[in-house]
Amino acid sequence: MTVEFFVKQKPLEGVDAYLIEVHGAIDMSRAMELEEIARGVIHTGKERLVFDLSNLVYINTKGLGVLLTIQKTLDAGNGRVIVVGASGRVKSSIEITGLNRIIQLYSHLEGALESLDTKMPRSKEHEI
């Protein structure tokens, strides 16, 4: 059974950030596609990206690597990556690799939006 992959993206109202909703599963080819999308957003001047993974059922190491690469790219400025809605195998993969020590995790978008109004350190974990 193939899981359809697609991405929705939009600026977040009221904060200087961009939402990237990821649906389906991220394998090698989809990871490269996601990276292209994120880099396109960065090229528009956005430095804070919120990845909504609540509709993601699988992410491989290349997909996790994309999140880390985008965070490293944004580190050059004052940008950051935030992940919301990760659960199940996706959340476990993020935690097992230690990525949750580099990228903030939130269970809901509301918590992520509140954090965007403050200067919280990226390395601090946020319980989800």
PDB file of C-alpha atoms in Angstrom:
ATOM      1  CA  MET A   1       0.000   0.000   0.000  1.00  0.00           C
ATOM      2  CA  THR A   2       1.457   3.348  -1.051  1.00  0.00           C
ATOM      3  CA  VAL A   3       0.913   6.370   1.158  1.00  0.00           C
ATOM      4  CA  GLU A   4       0.359   9.579  -0.772  1.00  0.00           C
ATOM      5  CA  PHE A   5       2.907  12.285  -0.019  1.00  0.00           C
ATOM      6  CA  PHE A   6       2.042  15.947  -0.313  1.00  0.00           C
ATOM      7  CA  VAL A   7       2.969  19.225   1.300  1.00  0.00           C
ATOM      8  CA  LYS A   8       0.858  22.283   2.054  1.00  0.00           C
ATOM      9  CA  GLN A   9       2.570  25.539   2.865  1.00  0.00           C
ATOM     10  CA  LYS A  10       1.491  28.977   3.972  1.00  0.00           C
ATOM     11  CA  PRO A  11       2.671  31.959   5.998  1.00  0.00           C
ATOM     12  CA  LEU A  12       1.460  31.991   9.594  1.00  0.00           C
ATOM     13  CA  GLU A  13      -0.674  34.997  10.455  1.00  0.00           C
ATOM     14  CA  GLY A  14       0.398  37.172  13.335  1.00  0.00           C
ATOM     15  CA  VAL A  15       3.975  35.851  13.541  1.00  0.00           C
ATOM     16  CA  ASP A  16       6.941  36.033  11.222  1.00  0.00           C
ATOM     17  CA  ALA A  17       7.014  32.319  10.416  1.00  0.00           C
ATOM     18  CA  TYR A  18       6.012  29.864   7.721  1.00  0.00           C
ATOM     19  CA  LEU A  19       3.999  26.652   8.113  1.00  0.00           C
ATOM     20  CA  ILE A  20       4.912  23.540   6.133  1.00  0.00           C
ATOM     21  CA  GLU A  21       2.352  20.737   6.572  1.00  0.00           C
ATOM     22  CA  VAL A  22       3.711  17.340   5.573  1.00  0.00           C
ATOM     23  CA  HIS A  23       1.323  14.488   4.748  1.00  0.00           C
ATOM     24  CA  GLY A  24       2.019  10.815   4.085  1.00  0.00           C
ATOM     25  CA  ALA A  25       5.497   9.304   4.310  1.00  0.00           C
ATOM     26  CA  ILE A  26       8.988  10.651   3.728  1.00  0.00           C
ATOM     27  CA  ASP A  27      11.407   8.330   1.954  1.00  0.00           C
ATOM     28  CA  MET A  28      14.622   9.208   0.095  1.00  0.00           C
ATOM     29  CA  SER A  29      12.998  10.932  -2.894  1.00  0.00           C
ATOM     30  CA  ARG A  30      10.369  12.693  -0.782  1.00  0.00           C
ATOM     31  CA  ALA A  31      13.058  13.954   1.593  1.00  0.00           C
ATOM     32  CA  MET A  32      14.804  15.700  -1.303  1.00  0.00           C
ATOM     33  CA  GLU A  33      11.469  17.200  -2.370  1.00  0.00           C
ATOM     34  CA  LEU A  34      10.820  18.453   1.166  1.00  0.00           C
ATOM     35  CA  GLU A  35      14.279  20.005   1.315  1.00  0.00           C
ATOM     36  CA  GLU A  36      13.659  21.864  -1.956  1.00  0.00           C
ATOM     37  CA  ILE A  37      10.378  23.210  -0.604  1.00  0.00           C
ATOM     38  CA  ALA A  38      11.971  24.354   2.667  1.00  0.00           C
ATOM     39  CA  ARG A  39      14.905  25.984   0.874  1.00  0.00           C
ATOM     40  CA  GLY A  40      12.447  27.790  -1.391  1.00  0.00           C
ATOM     41  CA  VAL A  41      10.718  29.224   1.672  1.00  0.00           C
ATOM     42  CA  ILE A  42      14.062  30.271   3.163  1.00  0.00           C
ATOM     43  CA  HIS A  43      14.958  32.051  -0.084  1.00  0.00           C
ATOM     44  CA  THR A  44      11.867  34.226   0.388  1.00  0.00           C
ATOM     45  CA  GLY A  45      13.426  35.530   3.599  1.00  0.00           C
ATOM     46  CA  LYS A  46      11.604  33.388   6.159  1.00  0.00           C
ATOM     47  CA  GLU A  47      13.875  32.263   8.984  1.00  0.00           C
ATOM     48  CA  ARG A  48      11.365  30.466  11.201  1.00  0.00           C
ATOM     49  CA  LEU A  49       9.810  27.328   9.767  1.00  0.00           C
ATOM     50  CA  VAL A  50       7.122  25.298  11.508  1.00  0.00           C
ATOM     51  CA  PHE A  51       6.827  21.744  10.186  1.00  0.00           C
ATOM     52  CA  ASP A  52       3.429  20.208  10.977  1.00  0.00           C
ATOM     53  CA  LEU A  53       4.018  16.447  11.016  1.00  0.00           C
ATOM     54  CA  SER A  54       0.634  15.474  12.471  1.00  0.00           C
ATOM     55  CA  ASN A  55      -0.332  13.792   9.176  1.00  0.00           C
ATOM     56  CA  LEU A  56       3.018  12.090   8.640  1.00  0.00           C
ATOM     57  CA  VAL A  57       3.048   8.314   9.170  1.00  0.00           C
ATOM     58  CA  TYR A  58       6.723   7.602   8.427  1.00  0.00           C
ATOM     59  CA  ILE A  59      10.017   9.460   8.163  1.00  0.00           C
ATOM     60  CA  ASN A  60      13.346   7.862   7.278  1.00  0.00           C
ATOM     61  CA  THR A  61      16.798   9.048   8.279  1.00  0.00           C
ATOM     62  CA  LYS A  62      17.126  11.168   5.148  1.00  0.00           C
ATOM     63  CA  GLY A  63      13.934  13.008   6.138  1.00  0.00           C
ATOM     64  CA  LEU A  64      15.284  13.572   9.642  1.00  0.00           C
ATOM     65  CA  GLY A  65      18.495  14.778   8.038  1.00  0.00           C
ATOM     66  CA  VAL A  66      16.547  17.350   6.061  1.00  0.00           C
ATOM     67  CA  LEU A  67      15.124  18.828   9.265  1.00  0.00           C
ATOM     68  CA  LEU A  68      18.628  19.001  10.734  1.00  0.00           C
ATOM     69  CA  THR A  69      20.112  20.505   7.552  1.00  0.00           C
ATOM     70  CA  ILE A  70      17.433  23.186   7.435  1.00  0.00           C
ATOM     71  CA  GLN A  71      18.056  23.997  11.110  1.00  0.00           C
ATOM     72  CA  LYS A  72      21.795  24.308  10.432  1.00  0.00           C
ATOM     73  CA  THR A  73      21.066  26.584   7.479  1.00  0.00           C
ATOM     74  CA  LEU A  74      18.865  28.779   9.659  1.00  0.00           C
ATOM     75  CA  ASP A  75      21.472  28.838  12.434  1.00  0.00           C
ATOM     76  CA  ALA A  76      23.515  31.195  10.247  1.00  0.00           C
ATOM     77  CA  GLY A  77      20.917  33.858  11.016  1.00  0.00           C
ATOM     78  CA  ASN A  78      18.534  33.869  13.930  1.00  0.00           C
ATOM     79  CA  GLY A  79      16.202  31.301  12.455  1.00  0.00           C
ATOM     80  CA  ARG A  80      14.860  28.027  13.721  1.00  0.00           C
ATOM     81  CA  VAL A  81      12.880  24.929  12.890  1.00  0.00           C
ATOM     82  CA  ILE A  82       9.933  23.877  15.028  1.00  0.00           C
ATOM     83  CA  VAL A  83       8.090  20.564  14.674  1.00  0.00           C
ATOM     84  CA  VAL A  84       4.465  20.186  15.719  1.00  0.00           C
ATOM     85  CA  GLY A  85       2.202  17.154  15.897  1.00  0.00           C
ATOM     86  CA  ALA A  86       4.809  14.406  15.614  1.00  0.00           C
ATOM     87  CA  SER A  87       3.498  11.160  17.093  1.00  0.00           C
ATOM     88  CA  GLY A  88       3.990   7.415  16.947  1.00  0.00           C
ATOM     89  CA  ARG A  89       6.899   6.189  14.849  1.00  0.00           C
ATOM     90  CA  VAL A  90       7.678   9.696  13.623  1.00  0.00           C
ATOM     91  CA  LYS A  91       8.080  11.057  17.156  1.00  0.00           C
ATOM     92  CA  SER A  92      10.064   7.981  18.201  1.00  0.00           C
ATOM     93  CA  SER A  93      12.448   8.445  15.277  1.00  0.00           C
ATOM     94  CA  ILE A  94      13.019  12.078  16.244  1.00  0.00           C
ATOM     95  CA  GLU A  95      13.689  11.125  19.860  1.00  0.00           C
ATOM     96  CA  ILE A  96      15.900   8.093  19.143  1.00  0.00           C
ATOM     97  CA  THR A  97      18.181  10.175  16.930  1.00  0.00           C
ATOM     98  CA  GLY A  98      18.348  12.997  19.497  1.00  0.00           C
ATOM     99  CA  LEU A  99      16.973  15.501  17.014  1.00  0.00           C
ATOM    100  CA  ASN A 100      14.564  16.689  19.717  1.00  0.00           C
ATOM    101  CA  ARG A 101      17.577  18.224  21.503  1.00  0.00           C
ATOM    102  CA  ILE A 102      18.223  20.465  18.503  1.00  0.00           C
ATOM    103  CA  ILE A 103      14.735  21.166  17.181  1.00  0.00           C
ATOM    104  CA  GLN A 104      11.799  22.212  19.346  1.00  0.00           C
ATOM    105  CA  LEU A 105       8.848  19.813  19.431  1.00  0.00           C
ATOM    106  CA  TYR A 106       5.284  20.779  20.272  1.00  0.00           C
ATOM    107  CA  SER A 107       2.158  18.671  20.304  1.00  0.00           C
ATOM    108  CA  HIS A 108       0.014  21.497  18.915  1.00  0.00           C
ATOM    109  CA  LEU A 109       0.479  24.527  16.705  1.00  0.00           C
ATOM    110  CA  GLU A 110      -0.722  26.844  19.474  1.00  0.00           C
ATOM    111  CA  GLY A 111       2.290  26.025  21.666  1.00  0.00           C
ATOM    112  CA  ALA A 112       4.647  26.600  18.761  1.00  0.00           C
ATOM    113  CA  LEU A 113       3.033  29.952  18.000  1.00  0.00           C
ATOM    114  CA  GLU A 114       3.427  31.043  21.621  1.00  0.00           C
ATOM    115  CA  SER A 115       7.118  30.113  21.501  1.00  0.00           C
ATOM    116  CA  LEU A 116       7.619  32.233  18.412  1.00  0.00           C
ATOM    117  CA  ASP A 117       6.748  35.301  20.467  1.00  0.00           C
ATOM    118  CA  THR A 118       9.560  34.523  22.941  1.00  0.00           C
ATOM    119  CA  LYS A 119      13.298  33.999  22.687  1.00  0.00           C
ATOM    120  CA  MET A 120      13.501  30.385  23.844  1.00  0.00           C
ATOM    121  CA  PRO A 121      16.796  28.546  23.211  1.00  0.00           C
ATOM    122  CA  ARG A 122      16.604  25.953  20.465  1.00  0.00           C
ATOM    123  CA  SER A 123      18.338  23.305  22.516  1.00  0.00           C
ATOM    124  CA  LYS A 124      15.655  23.232  25.195  1.00  0.00           C
ATOM    125  CA  GLU A 125      13.253  20.285  24.914  1.00  0.00           C
ATOM    126  CA  HIS A 126       9.533  20.872  24.980  1.00  0.00           C
ATOM    127  CA  GLU A 127       7.369  18.053  26.200  1.00  0.00           C
ATOM    128  CA  ILE A 128       4.767  16.772  23.780  1.00  0.00           C
TER     129      ILE A 128
END
